[in-house]
Tab-separated table of C-alpha atoms in Angstrom:
chain	number	residue	atom	x	y	z
A	27	MET	CA	0.000	0.000	0.000
A	28	ARG	CA	1.142	3.504	-0.776
A	29	ARG	CA	1.459	5.624	2.335
A	30	PRO	CA	1.003	9.393	2.208
A	31	ALA	CA	4.157	11.220	1.234
A	32	THR	CA	5.768	13.478	3.748
A	33	GLY	CA	6.220	17.163	3.086
A	34	LYS	CA	4.456	20.494	3.432
A	35	LYS	CA	2.029	20.321	0.517
A	36	ARG	CA	-1.082	18.414	1.546
A	37	PHE	CA	-3.889	17.652	-0.869
A	38	ASN	CA	-7.145	15.884	-0.036
A	39	ILE	CA	-9.721	15.829	-2.821
A	40	ALA	CA	-12.636	15.888	-0.351
A	41	SER	CA	-11.371	19.186	1.019
A	42	GLU	CA	-10.652	20.527	-2.460
A	43	LEU	CA	-14.232	19.857	-3.566
A	44	LEU	CA	-16.031	21.056	-0.433
A	45	ASP	CA	-14.175	23.533	1.776
A	46	GLU	CA	-14.208	26.505	-0.594
A	47	ASN	CA	-17.756	25.781	-1.750
A	48	ALA	CA	-18.986	25.697	1.847
A	49	ALA	CA	-17.189	28.981	2.588
A	50	LEU	CA	-18.226	30.900	-0.549
A	51	ARG	CA	-21.616	29.379	-1.398
A	52	GLY	CA	-22.628	27.545	1.754
A	53	LYS	CA	-26.350	28.251	1.337
A	54	LYS	CA	-26.444	27.220	-2.306
A	55	ILE	CA	-28.188	23.934	-3.127
A	56	ALA	CA	-25.519	21.403	-4.021
A	57	ILE	CA	-27.782	18.340	-4.332
A	58	PHE	CA	-31.334	17.937	-5.612
A	59	SER	CA	-32.616	14.490	-4.668
A	60	GLY	CA	-36.367	13.953	-4.873
A	61	LYS	CA	-37.884	16.429	-2.425
A	62	GLU	CA	-34.573	16.759	-0.559
A	63	ARG	CA	-32.410	19.843	-1.043
A	64	VAL	CA	-28.897	19.782	0.411
A	65	THR	CA	-26.728	22.910	0.631
A	66	TYR	CA	-22.970	22.914	0.260
A	67	ARG	CA	-22.602	23.669	3.963
A	68	LEU	CA	-24.731	20.668	4.899
A	69	VAL	CA	-22.830	18.426	2.509
A	70	LEU	CA	-19.573	19.372	4.221
A	71	GLU	CA	-21.028	18.785	7.679
A	72	ASN	CA	-22.348	15.335	6.764
A	73	VAL	CA	-19.115	14.364	5.052
A	74	ASN	CA	-17.302	15.252	8.283
A	75	ARG	CA	-19.847	13.288	10.307
A	76	PHE	CA	-19.296	10.183	8.186
A	77	ALA	CA	-15.527	10.577	8.503
A	78	ASN	CA	-15.933	10.740	12.268
A	79	VAL	CA	-18.081	7.593	12.247
A	80	LEU	CA	-15.206	5.764	10.570
A	81	LYS	CA	-12.819	7.171	13.150
A	82	THR	CA	-15.037	5.941	15.979
A	83	LEU	CA	-15.159	2.464	14.430
A	84	GLY	CA	-11.379	2.374	14.316
A	85	VAL	CA	-11.156	2.282	10.533
A	86	LYS	CA	-7.613	3.075	9.485
A	87	PRO	CA	-6.423	5.190	6.580
A	88	MET	CA	-6.094	3.196	3.330
A	89	GLU	CA	-8.596	0.576	4.457
A	90	ARG	CA	-11.425	0.092	1.978
A	91	VAL	CA	-15.001	1.295	2.405
A	92	MET	CA	-17.309	-0.364	-0.113
A	93	VAL	CA	-20.293	1.809	-1.069
A	94	ALA	CA	-23.244	-0.119	-2.550
A	95	LEU	CA	-25.917	2.577	-2.619
A	96	SER	CA	-28.259	4.142	-5.129
A	97	ASP	CA	-27.598	7.733	-6.201
A	98	SER	CA	-28.369	9.758	-3.077
A	99	PRO	CA	-26.876	12.302	-0.680
A	100	MET	CA	-25.716	9.414	1.536
A	101	PHE	CA	-23.598	8.084	-1.324
A	102	VAL	CA	-21.832	11.460	-1.468
A	103	TYR	CA	-21.313	11.538	2.313
A	104	ALA	CA	-19.884	8.011	2.367
A	105	PHE	CA	-17.635	8.532	-0.647
A	106	LEU	CA	-16.142	11.902	0.312
A	107	GLY	CA	-16.266	11.151	4.045
A	108	SER	CA	-14.099	8.090	3.521
A	109	ILE	CA	-11.554	10.128	1.547
A	110	ARG	CA	-11.592	12.867	4.179
A	111	HIS	CA	-10.743	10.224	6.800
A	112	GLY	CA	-7.994	8.764	4.601
A	113	ALA	CA	-9.843	5.534	3.824
A	114	TRP	CA	-10.371	4.416	0.216
A	115	PRO	CA	-14.022	4.331	-0.892
A	116	VAL	CA	-14.938	1.662	-3.442
A	117	PRO	CA	-18.255	2.424	-5.175
A	118	VAL	CA	-19.995	-0.625	-6.657
A	119	ASN	CA	-23.275	-1.309	-8.401
A	120	ASN	CA	-26.095	-1.701	-5.873
A	121	MET	CA	-27.989	-4.139	-8.151
A	122	LEU	CA	-25.525	-7.042	-8.236
A	123	GLU	CA	-25.935	-10.625	-7.031
A	124	GLU	CA	-24.609	-11.945	-3.720
A	125	SER	CA	-21.859	-13.872	-5.517
A	126	ASP	CA	-20.674	-10.623	-7.128
A	127	TYR	CA	-20.515	-8.852	-3.773
A	128	ALA	CA	-18.699	-11.791	-2.221
A	129	TYR	CA	-15.980	-11.484	-4.875
A	130	LEU	CA	-15.744	-7.693	-4.550
A	131	LEU	CA	-15.592	-7.736	-0.770
A	132	GLU	CA	-12.868	-10.374	-0.768
A	133	ASN	CA	-10.906	-8.797	-3.619
A	134	SER	CA	-10.921	-5.340	-2.032
A	135	GLU	CA	-10.550	-6.625	1.545
A	136	ALA	CA	-13.193	-4.069	2.509
A	137	ARG	CA	-13.315	-3.140	6.172
A	138	VAL	CA	-16.698	-1.377	5.851
A	139	LEU	CA	-19.731	-1.970	3.646
A	140	VAL	CA	-22.240	0.875	3.279
A	141	THR	CA	-25.542	-0.305	1.838
A	142	GLU	CA	-29.249	-0.701	2.621
A	143	LYS	CA	-30.575	-3.338	4.987
A	144	ALA	CA	-32.689	-5.204	2.433
A	145	SER	CA	-30.007	-5.259	-0.273
A	146	LYS	CA	-28.267	-8.361	-1.560
A	147	ALA	CA	-24.997	-6.770	-0.513
A	148	ALA	CA	-26.224	-6.754	3.091
A	149	ARG	CA	-26.868	-10.519	2.939
A	150	THR	CA	-23.408	-11.285	1.594
A	151	ARG	CA	-20.963	-12.942	3.930
A	152	SER	CA	-17.408	-11.669	3.979
A	153	THR	CA	-14.366	-13.849	4.653
A	154	GLY	CA	-12.804	-10.985	6.622
A	155	PHE	CA	-14.108	-8.701	9.356
A	156	CYS	CA	-16.339	-6.080	7.791
A	157	TYR	CA	-18.620	-3.506	9.435
A	158	LYS	CA	-21.998	-3.158	7.739
A	159	LEU	CA	-23.510	0.321	7.869
A	160	PHE	CA	-27.095	0.604	6.664
A	161	ALA	CA	-28.103	3.919	5.161
A	162	ASP	CA	-31.764	3.217	6.005
A	163	ASP	CA	-31.234	1.703	9.457
A	164	GLY	CA	-28.718	3.078	11.930
A	165	LEU	CA	-26.161	5.000	9.916
A	166	GLY	CA	-28.180	8.207	10.158
A	167	LEU	CA	-28.186	7.978	13.960
A	168	LEU	CA	-24.441	7.304	14.050
A	169	MET	CA	-23.853	10.384	11.922
A	170	TYR	CA	-26.237	12.470	14.034
A	171	ASP	CA	-24.159	11.675	17.113
A	172	ALA	CA	-20.869	12.419	15.339
A	173	ALA	CA	-19.235	15.854	15.190
A	174	ALA	CA	-19.864	18.011	12.108
A	175	HIS	CA	-16.214	19.052	11.979
A	176	GLY	CA	-12.913	17.246	12.187
A	177	GLU	CA	-9.438	16.783	10.853
A	178	THR	CA	-8.636	16.043	7.230
A	179	TYR	CA	-6.225	13.215	6.513
A	180	PRO	CA	-2.873	14.699	5.398
A	181	SER	CA	-2.679	13.065	1.995
A	182	ARG	CA	-0.785	14.239	-1.085
A	183	GLU	CA	-2.139	14.649	-4.611
A	184	SER	CA	-0.211	11.562	-5.809
A	185	ASP	CA	-1.662	9.283	-3.108
A	186	ILE	CA	-4.479	6.836	-3.829
A	187	ALA	CA	-7.848	8.346	-2.930
A	188	PHE	CA	-10.428	5.794	-4.106
A	189	TRP	CA	-11.020	2.713	-6.228
A	190	LEU	CA	-13.366	1.896	-9.054
A	191	TYR	CA	-14.012	-1.509	-10.549
A	192	SER	CA	-13.799	-2.072	-14.284
A	193	THR	CA	-17.058	-3.430	-15.642
A	194	GLY	CA	-15.193	-6.075	-17.700
A	195	CYS	CA	-17.537	-7.795	-20.120
A	196	THR	CA	-15.872	-11.182	-20.097
A	197	GLY	CA	-13.880	-11.596	-16.895
A	198	LYS	CA	-13.946	-10.666	-13.237
A	199	PRO	CA	-13.945	-6.911	-12.520
A	200	LYS	CA	-10.527	-5.461	-11.774
A	201	GLY	CA	-9.808	-2.910	-9.062
A	202	VAL	CA	-8.701	0.429	-10.531
A	203	PRO	CA	-7.048	2.768	-7.996
A	204	HIS	CA	-7.188	6.511	-8.632
A	205	ARG	CA	-5.293	9.328	-6.948
A	206	HIS	CA	-6.467	12.567	-5.358
A	207	ILE	CA	-5.290	14.634	-8.336
A	208	ASP	CA	-7.124	12.533	-10.924
A	209	MET	CA	-10.535	14.121	-10.297
A	210	ILE	CA	-9.085	17.618	-10.575
A	211	HIS	CA	-7.360	16.816	-13.857
A	212	SER	CA	-10.523	15.350	-15.374
A	213	ALA	CA	-12.839	18.100	-14.147
A	214	ASP	CA	-10.567	21.006	-15.072
A	215	ASN	CA	-9.846	19.717	-18.580
A	216	TYR	CA	-13.154	18.163	-19.626
A	217	ALA	CA	-15.907	19.648	-17.451
A	218	LYS	CA	-14.504	23.193	-17.553
A	219	LYS	CA	-12.675	23.453	-20.876
A	220	VAL	CA	-14.935	21.282	-23.058
A	221	LEU	CA	-18.394	21.504	-21.458
A	222	ARG	CA	-17.872	24.974	-19.937
A	223	ILE	CA	-19.659	23.987	-16.732
A	224	GLY	CA	-20.083	26.875	-14.309
A	225	GLU	CA	-21.843	27.830	-11.079
A	226	SER	CA	-25.211	28.341	-12.759
A	227	ASP	CA	-25.361	24.802	-14.162
A	228	ILE	CA	-27.454	21.919	-12.836
A	229	LEU	CA	-26.122	18.508	-13.866
A	230	PHE	CA	-28.171	15.319	-14.186
A	231	SER	CA	-26.589	12.000	-15.083
A	232	ALA	CA	-28.714	9.000	-16.058
A	233	SER	CA	-25.519	6.955	-15.605
A	234	LYS	CA	-25.096	6.218	-11.918
A	235	LEU	CA	-22.450	7.341	-9.460
A	236	HIS	CA	-20.881	3.904	-9.044
A	237	PHE	CA	-19.664	4.067	-12.667
A	238	ALA	CA	-16.642	6.188	-13.596
A	239	TYR	CA	-18.714	8.195	-16.088
A	240	GLY	CA	-21.499	8.862	-13.590
A	241	LEU	CA	-19.130	9.672	-10.722
A	242	GLY	CA	-17.726	12.600	-12.659
A	243	ASN	CA	-21.065	13.748	-14.050
A	244	GLY	CA	-22.927	13.642	-10.765
A	245	LEU	CA	-20.322	14.339	-8.090
A	246	TYR	CA	-16.928	15.848	-8.732
A	247	PHE	CA	-17.794	17.835	-11.886
A	248	PRO	CA	-20.528	19.901	-10.200
A	249	PHE	CA	-18.605	20.234	-6.938
A	250	ARG	CA	-15.410	21.292	-8.683
A	251	CYS	CA	-17.348	23.947	-10.631
A	252	GLY	CA	-19.571	25.159	-7.789
A	253	ALA	CA	-22.619	23.878	-9.674
A	254	SER	CA	-25.515	21.665	-8.538
A	255	THR	CA	-26.232	17.977	-9.114
A	256	VAL	CA	-29.452	15.996	-9.458
A	257	LEU	CA	-29.292	12.552	-7.834
A	258	ASP	CA	-32.080	10.162	-8.798
A	259	PRO	CA	-32.107	6.722	-7.120
A	260	SER	CA	-34.583	5.240	-9.610
A	261	ALA	CA	-33.669	3.100	-12.609
A	262	PRO	CA	-32.975	5.086	-15.797
A	263	SER	CA	-36.177	4.145	-17.613
A	264	PRO	CA	-37.480	6.643	-20.198
A	265	GLY	CA	-40.333	7.656	-17.891
A	266	ASN	CA	-38.084	8.178	-14.876
A	267	MET	CA	-35.515	10.172	-16.843
A	268	LEU	CA	-38.162	12.415	-18.406
A	269	ARG	CA	-39.852	13.036	-15.044
A	270	THR	CA	-36.560	13.975	-13.406
A	271	VAL	CA	-35.545	16.298	-16.241
A	272	SER	CA	-38.982	17.969	-16.221
A	273	ALA	CA	-39.020	18.399	-12.438
A	274	CYS	CA	-35.416	19.464	-11.751
A	275	LYS	CA	-34.709	21.362	-14.991
A	276	PRO	CA	-31.032	20.455	-15.416
A	277	THR	CA	-28.909	22.410	-17.861
A	278	VAL	CA	-26.558	19.513	-18.705
A	279	PHE	CA	-27.759	15.935	-19.259
A	280	PHE	CA	-25.457	12.898	-19.373
A	281	GLY	CA	-26.447	9.512	-20.754
A	282	VAL	CA	-25.352	6.596	-22.915
A	283	PRO	CA	-26.653	5.867	-26.427
A	284	ALA	CA	-29.242	3.414	-25.092
A	285	HIS	CA	-30.722	6.166	-22.884
A	286	TYR	CA	-31.153	8.565	-25.786
A	287	ASN	CA	-32.563	5.838	-28.005
A	288	SER	CA	-35.169	4.845	-25.410
A	289	ILE	CA	-36.190	8.434	-24.606
A	290	LEU	CA	-36.820	9.058	-28.313
A	291	LYS	CA	-39.695	6.569	-28.141
A	292	SER	CA	-41.506	8.841	-25.661
A	293	ASP	CA	-43.777	11.816	-26.213
A	294	ASN	CA	-43.048	15.422	-25.239
A	295	VAL	CA	-39.272	14.981	-25.347
A	296	LYS	CA	-38.670	18.523	-26.581
A	297	SER	CA	-40.721	20.171	-23.827
A	298	ALA	CA	-39.070	18.030	-21.144
A	299	PHE	CA	-35.564	19.032	-22.313
A	300	LYS	CA	-36.229	22.741	-22.775
A	301	SER	CA	-33.981	23.624	-19.789
A	302	VAL	CA	-31.042	21.578	-21.137
A	303	ARG	CA	-28.236	23.360	-22.998
A	304	ALA	CA	-25.945	20.345	-23.526
A	305	CYS	CA	-26.502	16.597	-23.937
A	306	ILE	CA	-23.486	14.331	-23.432
A	307	SER	CA	-22.998	10.690	-24.404
A	308	ALA	CA	-20.338	8.088	-23.644
A	309	GLY	CA	-20.103	4.392	-22.796
A	310	GLU	CA	-20.455	3.246	-26.409
A	311	ALA	CA	-20.016	5.063	-29.691
A	312	LEU	CA	-23.138	7.059	-30.534
A	313	PRO	CA	-24.763	5.890	-33.801
A	314	PRO	CA	-25.253	8.822	-36.200
A	315	GLY	CA	-28.920	7.882	-36.591
A	316	ILE	CA	-29.594	8.551	-32.908
A	317	PHE	CA	-27.730	11.849	-33.149
A	318	TYR	CA	-29.875	13.111	-36.034
A	319	ARG	CA	-33.169	11.869	-34.594
A	320	TRP	CA	-32.370	13.486	-31.234
A	321	LYS	CA	-31.490	16.789	-32.848
A	322	GLU	CA	-34.708	16.698	-34.867
A	323	ALA	CA	-36.789	15.902	-31.765
A	324	THR	CA	-35.160	18.355	-29.322
A	325	GLY	CA	-33.087	20.827	-31.330
A	326	LEU	CA	-30.069	19.748	-29.270
A	327	GLU	CA	-26.832	18.108	-30.393
A	328	ILE	CA	-25.503	15.091	-28.519
A	329	VAL	CA	-21.821	15.597	-27.665
A	330	ASP	CA	-20.290	12.143	-27.943
A	331	GLY	CA	-16.972	11.110	-26.424
A	332	ILE	CA	-14.975	8.162	-25.166
A	333	GLY	CA	-13.612	7.549	-21.686
A	334	SER	CA	-12.817	4.574	-19.499
A	335	THR	CA	-12.704	3.510	-15.876
A	336	GLU	CA	-8.923	3.403	-16.133
A	337	ALA	CA	-8.726	6.997	-17.419
A	338	LEU	CA	-11.464	8.028	-14.965
A	339	HIS	CA	-13.576	9.946	-17.496
A	340	ILE	CA	-13.733	11.218	-21.088
A	341	PHE	CA	-10.425	11.874	-22.861
A	342	ILE	CA	-11.625	12.229	-26.482
A	343	SER	CA	-14.730	14.293	-27.185
A	344	ASN	CA	-16.673	16.265	-29.702
A	345	MET	CA	-17.087	19.910	-28.749
A	346	PRO	CA	-20.431	21.614	-28.109
A	347	GLY	CA	-21.355	23.466	-31.285
A	348	ASN	CA	-18.719	21.568	-33.266
A	349	VAL	CA	-19.904	17.963	-33.400
A	350	LYS	CA	-18.894	15.551	-36.157
A	351	PRO	CA	-21.530	12.768	-35.999
A	352	GLY	CA	-20.166	9.247	-36.120
A	353	THR	CA	-16.875	10.198	-34.463
A	354	SER	CA	-15.717	10.377	-30.856
A	355	GLY	CA	-14.265	13.812	-31.568
A	356	ARG	CA	-10.842	15.240	-30.790
A	357	VAL	CA	-8.443	14.777	-27.892
A	358	VAL	CA	-9.500	16.583	-24.715
A	359	PRO	CA	-6.984	19.159	-23.418
A	360	GLY	CA	-4.564	17.562	-20.965
A	361	TYR	CA	-4.544	14.178	-22.752
A	362	GLU	CA	-2.730	12.542	-25.645
A	363	ALA	CA	-4.123	9.761	-27.852
A	364	LYS	CA	-2.927	7.841	-30.876
A	365	VAL	CA	-3.791	4.792	-32.976
A	366	VAL	CA	-1.085	2.102	-33.059
A	367	ASP	CA	-0.488	-1.321	-34.617
A	368	ASP	CA	0.152	-4.527	-32.653
A	369	PRO	CA	3.852	-3.720	-31.991
A	370	GLY	CA	2.878	-0.217	-30.835
A	371	ARG	CA	3.873	1.858	-33.859
A	372	GLU	CA	1.672	4.838	-34.617
A	373	LEU	CA	-0.448	4.291	-37.720
A	374	PRO	CA	-1.079	6.826	-40.482
A	375	PRO	CA	-4.479	8.546	-40.780
A	376	GLY	CA	-7.324	6.279	-41.866
A	377	LYS	CA	-5.706	3.017	-40.717
A	378	THR	CA	-7.479	0.930	-38.069
A	379	GLY	CA	-5.517	0.101	-34.947
A	380	HIS	CA	-5.444	0.067	-31.160
A	381	LEU	CA	-6.367	3.275	-29.325
A	382	VAL	CA	-3.902	4.273	-26.610
A	383	VAL	CA	-4.198	7.271	-24.307
A	384	ARG	CA	-1.965	9.139	-21.871
A	385	GLY	CA	-2.878	11.717	-19.240
A	386	GLU	CA	-2.645	12.628	-15.559
A	387	SER	CA	-5.885	10.832	-14.599
A	388	VAL	CA	-4.927	7.482	-16.163
A	389	THR	CA	-4.446	4.777	-13.530
A	390	LYS	CA	-0.960	3.475	-12.865
A	391	GLY	CA	-2.198	-0.133	-12.867
A	392	TYR	CA	-4.784	-2.574	-11.574
A	393	TRP	CA	-4.891	-3.609	-7.943
A	394	ASN	CA	-2.871	-6.809	-7.390
A	395	LYS	CA	-3.006	-7.632	-11.120
A	396	PRO	CA	0.603	-7.283	-12.313
A	397	GLU	CA	0.151	-9.242	-15.553
A	398	GLU	CA	-2.979	-7.348	-16.605
A	399	SER	CA	-1.321	-4.077	-15.619
A	400	LYS	CA	1.725	-4.853	-17.752
A	401	GLU	CA	-0.500	-5.729	-20.712
A	402	GLN	CA	-2.626	-2.567	-20.544
A	403	VAL	CA	-0.312	0.085	-19.070
A	404	LEU	CA	2.425	0.496	-21.639
A	405	PRO	CA	5.865	2.146	-21.371
A	406	GLY	CA	5.729	5.920	-21.206
A	407	GLY	CA	2.438	5.945	-19.315
A	408	TRP	CA	0.285	4.985	-22.323
A	409	PHE	CA	-2.864	2.983	-21.599
A	410	LYS	CA	-4.185	0.477	-24.125
A	411	THR	CA	-7.946	0.967	-24.094
A	412	GLY	CA	-8.920	-2.222	-25.942
A	413	ASP	CA	-10.827	-0.179	-28.552
A	414	MET	CA	-10.077	-0.201	-32.270
A	415	TYR	CA	-10.032	3.257	-33.862
A	416	THR	CA	-9.098	5.268	-36.907
A	417	GLN	CA	-7.929	8.896	-36.864
A	418	GLU	CA	-8.295	11.441	-39.629
A	419	ASP	CA	-7.859	15.226	-39.427
A	420	GLY	CA	-7.649	14.961	-35.638
A	421	TYR	CA	-11.027	13.199	-35.334
A	422	PHE	CA	-11.089	9.705	-33.819
A	423	THR	CA	-13.675	7.176	-35.014
A	424	CYS	CA	-14.503	3.999	-33.119
A	425	ARG	CA	-14.448	0.764	-35.112
A	426	GLY	CA	-15.368	-1.497	-32.204
A	427	ARG	CA	-13.723	-3.326	-29.368
A	428	GLY	CA	-10.617	-5.218	-30.358
A	429	ASP	CA	-12.205	-8.590	-29.637
A	430	ASP	CA	-15.401	-7.611	-31.519
A	431	MET	CA	-13.752	-6.818	-34.860
A	432	LEU	CA	-14.569	-9.273	-37.666
A	433	MET	CA	-12.039	-10.775	-40.062
A	434	VAL	CA	-13.975	-11.319	-43.291
A	435	GLY	CA	-11.826	-12.667	-46.081
A	436	ASN	CA	-8.506	-10.886	-45.565
A	437	ALA	CA	-9.897	-7.608	-44.238
A	438	TRP	CA	-11.070	-6.316	-40.899
A	439	VAL	CA	-14.752	-5.350	-40.761
A	440	SER	CA	-16.159	-3.028	-38.098
A	441	PRO	CA	-19.403	-4.419	-36.635
A	442	MET	CA	-20.423	-0.862	-35.722
A	443	GLU	CA	-20.542	0.146	-39.372
A	444	ILE	CA	-23.103	-2.577	-40.084
A	445	GLU	CA	-25.002	-1.860	-36.860
A	446	ASN	CA	-25.346	1.817	-37.762
A	447	VAL	CA	-26.899	0.871	-41.094
A	448	LEU	CA	-29.362	-1.492	-39.389
A	449	LEU	CA	-30.361	1.295	-37.014
A	450	GLU	CA	-31.400	3.410	-39.978
A	451	HIS	CA	-34.244	0.960	-40.704
A	452	GLU	CA	-37.531	2.082	-39.190
A	453	ALA	CA	-38.181	-1.335	-37.632
A	454	VAL	CA	-34.923	-1.587	-35.673
A	455	HIS	CA	-34.636	-0.394	-32.082
A	456	GLU	CA	-31.186	-1.827	-31.252
A	457	ALA	CA	-28.663	-3.865	-33.227
A	458	ALA	CA	-25.495	-5.848	-32.628
A	459	VAL	CA	-23.326	-7.677	-35.148
A	460	VAL	CA	-20.994	-10.566	-34.364
A	461	GLY	CA	-19.084	-13.062	-36.482
A	462	CYS	CA	-20.386	-16.500	-37.343
A	463	PHE	CA	-18.502	-19.267	-39.118
A	464	VAL	CA	-20.016	-20.659	-42.294
A	465	ASP	CA	-18.068	-23.346	-44.152
A	466	GLY	CA	-15.047	-22.370	-42.086
A	467	LEU	CA	-15.253	-18.684	-42.990
A	468	SER	CA	-16.207	-15.796	-40.710
A	469	GLU	CA	-19.228	-13.758	-41.795
A	470	PRO	CA	-21.262	-11.019	-40.065
A	471	PHE	CA	-24.479	-12.034	-38.328
A	472	GLY	CA	-26.979	-9.567	-36.864
A	473	TYR	CA	-29.066	-9.522	-33.695
A	474	VAL	CA	-31.810	-6.919	-33.487
A	475	SER	CA	-34.587	-5.822	-31.178
A	476	LEU	CA	-37.545	-4.203	-32.900
A	477	ASN	CA	-39.489	-1.037	-32.287
A	478	GLU	CA	-42.838	-1.629	-30.652
A	479	ASP	CA	-44.842	-1.225	-33.872
A	480	TYR	CA	-42.868	-4.065	-35.466
A	481	ARG	CA	-42.798	-6.569	-32.600
A	482	ASP	CA	-45.381	-8.787	-34.333
A	483	ARG	CA	-43.277	-8.952	-37.507
A	484	GLN	CA	-40.482	-11.170	-36.252
A	485	ASP	CA	-40.622	-13.307	-39.377
A	486	GLU	CA	-38.595	-14.363	-42.384
A	487	ASP	CA	-39.992	-11.568	-44.543
A	488	LEU	CA	-38.620	-8.873	-42.211
A	489	SER	CA	-35.310	-10.760	-41.958
A	490	ARG	CA	-34.936	-10.675	-45.717
A	491	GLU	CA	-35.920	-7.029	-45.804
A	492	LEU	CA	-33.184	-6.166	-43.302
A	493	LEU	CA	-30.590	-8.187	-45.185
A	494	GLN	CA	-31.461	-6.397	-48.417
A	495	PHE	CA	-31.437	-3.047	-46.597
A	496	VAL	CA	-27.835	-3.647	-45.551
A	497	SER	CA	-26.683	-5.077	-48.888
A	498	LYS	CA	-27.881	-1.981	-50.750
A	499	ARG	CA	-25.796	0.301	-48.530
A	500	LEU	CA	-22.574	-1.623	-47.900
A	501	PRO	CA	-20.047	-3.589	-49.976
A	502	GLU	CA	-20.463	-7.357	-50.210
A	503	SER	CA	-17.799	-8.087	-47.591
A	504	LYS	CA	-20.060	-6.372	-45.028
A	505	TRP	CA	-23.331	-8.074	-45.953
A	506	LEU	CA	-25.081	-9.941	-43.171
A	507	ARG	CA	-25.283	-13.717	-43.361
A	508	GLY	CA	-28.456	-13.695	-41.289
A	509	VAL	CA	-30.540	-11.923	-38.652
A	510	ARG	CA	-32.026	-13.102	-35.387
A	511	PHE	CA	-34.698	-11.176	-33.489
A	512	MET	CA	-34.484	-10.712	-29.720
A	513	ASP	CA	-36.864	-9.003	-27.310
A	514	GLU	CA	-33.878	-7.213	-25.778
A	515	LEU	CA	-30.143	-7.326	-26.395
A	516	PRO	CA	-27.986	-8.330	-23.397
A	517	LYS	CA	-26.267	-5.365	-21.760
A	518	THR	CA	-23.876	-4.521	-18.964
A	519	PRO	CA	-25.161	-2.334	-16.101
A	520	THR	CA	-23.589	0.629	-17.919
A	521	GLY	CA	-25.755	0.029	-21.004
A	522	LYS	CA	-23.062	-1.554	-23.201
A	523	ILE	CA	-24.188	-4.436	-25.397
A	524	GLN	CA	-22.624	-7.709	-24.237
A	525	ARG	CA	-21.522	-9.057	-27.589
A	526	PHE	CA	-19.707	-11.950	-25.950
A	527	LYS	CA	-23.088	-13.365	-24.942
A	528	LEU	CA	-24.266	-13.076	-28.523
A	529	LYS	CA	-21.115	-14.880	-29.635
A	530	ASP	CA	-22.017	-17.678	-27.234
A	531	GLU	CA	-25.497	-17.700	-28.757
A	532	GLN	CA	-23.915	-17.907	-32.192
A	533	ARG	CA	-22.244	-21.178	-31.277
A	534	LYS	CA	-25.703	-22.696	-30.979
A	535	GLU	CA	-27.640	-23.797	-34.011
A	536	VAL	CA	-29.020	-20.817	-35.919
A	537	THR	CA	-31.131	-20.513	-39.017
A	538	LEU	CA	-29.296	-18.587	-41.707
A	539	CYS	CA	-31.081	-16.835	-44.524
A	540	ARG	CA	-30.175	-14.818	-47.567
């Protein structure tokens, strides 16, 4: 474990985000959460109270505090209170299974678990000693009895401040440590310089706080900028998102492509989003079709970008007012990115290769995973994202995950290119393309979910129509071998399509059609 460095310059991100806000704008609402309104001064007091609860329990600096809560003020208190005390908060999804929590608790060696009494996390047994603090039963009383002021742990900006877990589509999640300075670097370069977030903004993220994307959107971006955040504990269904936007009137909305696509099926989208000045997307590459339909429905552009848990937040982004649909945009100030071949040589414009990124907020490695760290964190501080990209005129375009790319004949084929064409068909709600082997050769195969008006047309006629739709728009090497209809495509909790599950499905017997 890395102990705090000695020296005069102390830096604790909890203090950086709260102390000045409480002094300069203490009465300003920092958090909107349902009917609850929490000022900056009250946030600071409750963060101190939580830190003092940990002190009373004997929790030591650098011990882990797992936070399995929905988006709420208590999540903020637990996360920043742990950092203030010197402990390392570890936010995790509050909708996992007991087996998932058992792995996470053991892997992180968590000393404290903060959750709700009826949650699956609460029922999980830990192999080590672990306090369980229930946000809805007892924790409030402990905090009420604790002092609203206290000492701040004397950390340095290069010390570890918190962990996140990678969402890993195919393997066990990996612990990703981040330092105190990482949040400042991300907020100052992306939130301030790209999104121009200021004190008058109200931010609402449909992506939750336990994800890297949501943690920035809903916590340290607004606090770093003296703005306000909307925390909604409910699931990001179209109805819930529209109700929250209508009620709280955010100025900046964050989502993933699946959120925008689902909201577009609803009525009164334009009136609900009339307070919003900027819509942001990440998680997966935004299909151009969704961009154009959203702009037509709301008058707003969607600013797409790419980030990762390992880099903490977005490092390549389009710019508000200067969006190039179908691309992830340009490199965010404070970062470097390039496209390289397998040996690591930078490729010329237009060539597909591995995307690597470098910047202050990029993790130095996974927790207790030396082999994985060596594979992903390259010499010179470059991080290999696992995404395949091209770059032309400074704009980066996603071609898919490295393990999702299709080798058809002797050429690489991007599944996203075929998916984007499928999404242009009026019947298609979502689409994913994976490779299938026919007579020993790899060919693209499509999985689609249909819009509601077409649900009763899951037949061979529509399959043929979709195949012809693609073949008229793409060269023969990118034609689909077949299509299978699904009620819903499998996704990660962050909204990413789990193509590995579709690949498993592809190994089963399928009916191919031309």
